mmCIF file of C-alpha atoms in Angstrom:
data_model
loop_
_atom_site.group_PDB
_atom_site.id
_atom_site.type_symbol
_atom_site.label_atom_id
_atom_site.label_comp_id
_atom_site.label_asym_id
_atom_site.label_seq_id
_atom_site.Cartn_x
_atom_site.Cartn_y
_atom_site.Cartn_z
ATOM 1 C CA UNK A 1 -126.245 -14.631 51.823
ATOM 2 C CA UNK A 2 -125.118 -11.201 52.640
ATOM 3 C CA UNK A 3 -122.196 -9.251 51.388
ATOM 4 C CA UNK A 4 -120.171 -6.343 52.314
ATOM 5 C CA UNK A 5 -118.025 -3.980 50.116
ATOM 6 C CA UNK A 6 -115.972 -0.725 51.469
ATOM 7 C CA UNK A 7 -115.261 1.862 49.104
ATOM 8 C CA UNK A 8 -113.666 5.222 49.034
ATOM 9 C CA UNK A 9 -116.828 7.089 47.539
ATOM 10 C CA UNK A 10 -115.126 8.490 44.865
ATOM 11 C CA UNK A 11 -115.062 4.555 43.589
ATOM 12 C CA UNK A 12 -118.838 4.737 44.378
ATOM 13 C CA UNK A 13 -121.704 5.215 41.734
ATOM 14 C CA UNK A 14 -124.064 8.169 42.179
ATOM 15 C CA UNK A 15 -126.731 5.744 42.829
ATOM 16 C CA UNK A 16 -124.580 3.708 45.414
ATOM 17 C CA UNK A 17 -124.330 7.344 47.288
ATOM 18 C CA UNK A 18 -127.605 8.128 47.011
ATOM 19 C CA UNK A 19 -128.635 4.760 48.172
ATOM 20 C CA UNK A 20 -126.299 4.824 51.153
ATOM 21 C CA UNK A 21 -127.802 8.304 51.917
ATOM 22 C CA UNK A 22 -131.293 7.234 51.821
ATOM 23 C CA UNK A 23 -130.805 4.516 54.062
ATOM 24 C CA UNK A 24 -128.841 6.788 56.495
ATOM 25 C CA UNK A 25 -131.419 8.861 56.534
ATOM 26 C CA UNK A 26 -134.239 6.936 57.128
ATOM 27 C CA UNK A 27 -132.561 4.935 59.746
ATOM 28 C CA UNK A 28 -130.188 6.204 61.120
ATOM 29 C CA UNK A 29 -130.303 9.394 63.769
ATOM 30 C CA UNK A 30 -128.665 11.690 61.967
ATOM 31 C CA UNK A 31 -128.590 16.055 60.351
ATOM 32 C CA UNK A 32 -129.766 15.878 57.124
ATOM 33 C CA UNK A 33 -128.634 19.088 56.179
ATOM 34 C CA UNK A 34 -125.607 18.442 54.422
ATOM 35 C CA UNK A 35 -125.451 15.032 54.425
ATOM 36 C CA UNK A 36 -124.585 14.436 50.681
ATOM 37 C CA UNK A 37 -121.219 16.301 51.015
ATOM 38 C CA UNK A 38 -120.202 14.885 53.984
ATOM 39 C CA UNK A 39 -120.800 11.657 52.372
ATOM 40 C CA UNK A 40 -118.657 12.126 49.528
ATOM 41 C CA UNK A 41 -115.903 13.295 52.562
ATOM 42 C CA UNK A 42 -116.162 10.267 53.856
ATOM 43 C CA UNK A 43 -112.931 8.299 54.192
ATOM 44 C CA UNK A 44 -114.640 4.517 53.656
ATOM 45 C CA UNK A 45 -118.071 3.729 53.395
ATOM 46 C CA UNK A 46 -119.784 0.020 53.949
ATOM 47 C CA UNK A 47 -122.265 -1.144 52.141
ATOM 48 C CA UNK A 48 -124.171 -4.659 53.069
ATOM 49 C CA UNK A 49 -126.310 -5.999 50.542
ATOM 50 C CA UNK A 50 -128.194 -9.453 50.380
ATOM 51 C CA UNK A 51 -127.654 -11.614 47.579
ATOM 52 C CA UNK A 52 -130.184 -9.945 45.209
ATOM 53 C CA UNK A 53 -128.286 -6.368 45.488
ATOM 54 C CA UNK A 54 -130.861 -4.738 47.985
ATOM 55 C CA UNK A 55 -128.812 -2.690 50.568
ATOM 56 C CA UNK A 56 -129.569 -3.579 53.612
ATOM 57 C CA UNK A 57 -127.132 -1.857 55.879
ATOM 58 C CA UNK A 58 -124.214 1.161 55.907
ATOM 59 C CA UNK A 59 -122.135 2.501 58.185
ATOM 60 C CA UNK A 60 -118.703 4.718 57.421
ATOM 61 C CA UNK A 61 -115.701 5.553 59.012
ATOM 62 C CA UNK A 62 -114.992 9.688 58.489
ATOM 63 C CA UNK A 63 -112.535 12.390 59.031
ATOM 64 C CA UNK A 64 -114.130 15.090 60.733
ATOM 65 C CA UNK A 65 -112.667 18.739 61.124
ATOM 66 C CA UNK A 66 -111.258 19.374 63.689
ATOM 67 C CA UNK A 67 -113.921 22.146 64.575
ATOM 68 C CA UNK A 68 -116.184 19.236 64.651
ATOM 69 C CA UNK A 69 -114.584 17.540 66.887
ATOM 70 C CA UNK A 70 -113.474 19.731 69.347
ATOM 71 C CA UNK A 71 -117.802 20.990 69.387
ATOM 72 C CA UNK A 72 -118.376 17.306 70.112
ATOM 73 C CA UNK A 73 -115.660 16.678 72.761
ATOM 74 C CA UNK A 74 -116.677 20.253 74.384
ATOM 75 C CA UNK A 75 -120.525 19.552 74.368
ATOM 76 C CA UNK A 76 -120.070 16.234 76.292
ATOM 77 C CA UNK A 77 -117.721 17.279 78.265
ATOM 78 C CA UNK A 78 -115.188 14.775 77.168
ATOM 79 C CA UNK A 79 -111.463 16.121 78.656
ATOM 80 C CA UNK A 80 -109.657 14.252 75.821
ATOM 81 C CA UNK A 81 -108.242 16.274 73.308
ATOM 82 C CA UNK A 82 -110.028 16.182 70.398
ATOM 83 C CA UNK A 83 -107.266 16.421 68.030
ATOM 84 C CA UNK A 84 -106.245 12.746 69.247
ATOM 85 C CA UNK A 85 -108.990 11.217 67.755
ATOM 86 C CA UNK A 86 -108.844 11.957 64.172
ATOM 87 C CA UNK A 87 -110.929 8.983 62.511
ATOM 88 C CA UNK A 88 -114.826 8.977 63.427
ATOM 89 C CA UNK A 89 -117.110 5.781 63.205
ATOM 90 C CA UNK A 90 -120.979 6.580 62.086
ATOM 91 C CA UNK A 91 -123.693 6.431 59.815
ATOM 92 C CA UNK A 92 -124.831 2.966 61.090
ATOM 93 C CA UNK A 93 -128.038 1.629 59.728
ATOM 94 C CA UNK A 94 -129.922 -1.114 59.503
ATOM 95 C CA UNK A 95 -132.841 -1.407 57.191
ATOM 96 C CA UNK A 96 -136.086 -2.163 60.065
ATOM 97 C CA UNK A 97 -136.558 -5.638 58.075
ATOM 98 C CA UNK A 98 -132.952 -6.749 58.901
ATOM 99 C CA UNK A 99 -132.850 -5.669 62.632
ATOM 100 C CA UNK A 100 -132.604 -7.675 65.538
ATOM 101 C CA UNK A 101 -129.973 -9.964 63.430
ATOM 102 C CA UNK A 102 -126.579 -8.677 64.692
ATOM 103 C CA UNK A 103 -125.950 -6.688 61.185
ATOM 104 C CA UNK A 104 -125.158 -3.479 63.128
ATOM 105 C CA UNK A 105 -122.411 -5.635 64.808
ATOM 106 C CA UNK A 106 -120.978 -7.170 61.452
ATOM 107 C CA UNK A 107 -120.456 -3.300 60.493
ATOM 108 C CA UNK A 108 -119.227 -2.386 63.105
ATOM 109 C CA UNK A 109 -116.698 -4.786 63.372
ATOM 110 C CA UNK A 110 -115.600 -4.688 59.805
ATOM 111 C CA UNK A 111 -115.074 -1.012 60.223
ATOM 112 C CA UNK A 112 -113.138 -0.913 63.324
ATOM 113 C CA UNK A 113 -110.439 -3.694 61.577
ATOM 114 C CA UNK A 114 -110.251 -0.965 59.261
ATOM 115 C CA UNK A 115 -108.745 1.362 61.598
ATOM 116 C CA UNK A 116 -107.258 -0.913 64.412
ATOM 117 C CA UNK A 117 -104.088 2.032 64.590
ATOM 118 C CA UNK A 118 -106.451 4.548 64.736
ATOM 119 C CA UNK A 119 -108.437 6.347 67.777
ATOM 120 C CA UNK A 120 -111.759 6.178 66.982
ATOM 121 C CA UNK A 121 -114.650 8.092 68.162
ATOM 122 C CA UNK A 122 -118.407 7.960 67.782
ATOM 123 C CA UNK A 123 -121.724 9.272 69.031
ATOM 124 C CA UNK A 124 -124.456 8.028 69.438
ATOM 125 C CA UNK A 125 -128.030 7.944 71.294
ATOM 126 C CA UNK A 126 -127.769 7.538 74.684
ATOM 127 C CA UNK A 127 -129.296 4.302 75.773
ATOM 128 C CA UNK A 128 -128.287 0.890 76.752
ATOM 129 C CA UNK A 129 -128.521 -0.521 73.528
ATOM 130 C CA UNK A 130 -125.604 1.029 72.705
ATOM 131 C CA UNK A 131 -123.422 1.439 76.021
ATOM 132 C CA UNK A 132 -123.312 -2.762 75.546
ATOM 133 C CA UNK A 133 -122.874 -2.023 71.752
ATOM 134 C CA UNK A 134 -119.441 0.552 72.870
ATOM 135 C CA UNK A 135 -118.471 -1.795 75.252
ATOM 136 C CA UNK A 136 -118.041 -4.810 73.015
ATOM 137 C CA UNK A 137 -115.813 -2.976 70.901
ATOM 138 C CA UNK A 138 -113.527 -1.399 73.091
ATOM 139 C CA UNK A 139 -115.380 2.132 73.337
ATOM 140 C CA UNK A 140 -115.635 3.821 76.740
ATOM 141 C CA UNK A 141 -117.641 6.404 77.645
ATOM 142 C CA UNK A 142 -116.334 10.185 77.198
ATOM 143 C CA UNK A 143 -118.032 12.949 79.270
ATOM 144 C CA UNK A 144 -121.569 13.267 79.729
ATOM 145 C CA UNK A 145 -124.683 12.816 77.599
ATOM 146 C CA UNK A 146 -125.679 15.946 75.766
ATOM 147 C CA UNK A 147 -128.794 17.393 73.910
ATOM 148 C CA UNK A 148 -128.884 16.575 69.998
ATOM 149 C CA UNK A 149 -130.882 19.173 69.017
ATOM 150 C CA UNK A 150 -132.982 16.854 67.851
ATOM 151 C CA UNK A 151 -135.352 16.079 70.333
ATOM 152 C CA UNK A 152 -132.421 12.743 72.199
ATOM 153 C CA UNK A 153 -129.697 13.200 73.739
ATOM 154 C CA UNK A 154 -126.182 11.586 72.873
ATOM 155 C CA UNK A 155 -123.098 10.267 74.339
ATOM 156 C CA UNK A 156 -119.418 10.598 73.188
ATOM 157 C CA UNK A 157 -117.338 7.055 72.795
ATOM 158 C CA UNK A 158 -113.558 6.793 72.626
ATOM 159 C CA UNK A 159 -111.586 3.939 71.575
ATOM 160 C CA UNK A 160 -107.719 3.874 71.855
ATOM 161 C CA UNK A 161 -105.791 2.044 68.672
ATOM 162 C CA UNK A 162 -104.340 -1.089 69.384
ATOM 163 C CA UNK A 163 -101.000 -1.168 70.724
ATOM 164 C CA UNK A 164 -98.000 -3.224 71.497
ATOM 165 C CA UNK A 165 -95.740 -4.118 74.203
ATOM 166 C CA UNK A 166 -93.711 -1.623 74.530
ATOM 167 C CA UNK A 167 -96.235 1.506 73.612
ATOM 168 C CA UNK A 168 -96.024 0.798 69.721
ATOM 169 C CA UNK A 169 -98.856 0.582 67.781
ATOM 170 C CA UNK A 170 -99.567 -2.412 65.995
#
């Protein structure tokens, strides 16, 4: 059986932080350098564990500067405002002995009912993979795909929060 828990990660232990970062780093597609602050920055982070503690997947939601953001939108080419998408979805990874099992799409889901009033954005790798992955959860495409620096390129996502008749959001 398989468990998730979302923290803030100042209610995380060192080792649950380190752990996260390990995984994110040997899984997922992401700059090291500086990876342990912008952890702790971090506005929630998942952690899915089987039932004998191992972690066996992350992924975060985040609250990039705005300097970040408007690099990102500008480098794809995205002609959204950055500033309206203040929450950003990322650090998704699956341990390789857990893939193929729909884990990625547990986190993600359990993430974006985190922020259903929120705009969301994310990168990622451009591929199909994830275009079907965006799709599913309301993401559309923003701009073009764009070197990583990093030997891939990726792709900007958008997703609008939920709202109600009437233009309110829910």
């Amino acid at each position: 059986m398989l468990t998730s828990s979302i923290l803030s990660p100042a209610d995380c232990s060192p080792q649950a932080l380190a752990d996260f970062e390990n995984l994110v780093t040997k899984y997922g597609t992401v700059d090291p350098e500086g990876l342990t602050q912008r952890i702790r920055d971090a506005s929630r982070l998942l952690f899915l564990r089987e039932s004998n503690g191992q972690l066996i997947g992350v992924g975060a939601l985040k609250h990039p500067l705005l300097s970040y953001r408007t690099r990102v939108f500008a480098k794809a080419g995205a002609t959204t405002p950055p500033d309206e998408y203040r929450v950003e979805l990322g650090w998704v990874a699956v341990a390789k002995s857990h893939q193929g099992r729909g884990l990625s799409r547990r986190i993600i889901g359990q993430l974006i009912s985190l922020a259903e009033n929120e705009n969301l954005f994310a990168t990622t790798r451009a591929d199909a993979r994830a275009m079907r992955f965006a799709a599913d959860y309301g993401f559309k495409l923003a701009g073009k795909a764009y070197p990583s620096g990093r030997g891939y390129e990726l792709v900007l996502y958008l997703r609008n929060a939920r709202r109600a008749p009437g233009g309110s959001v829910t």
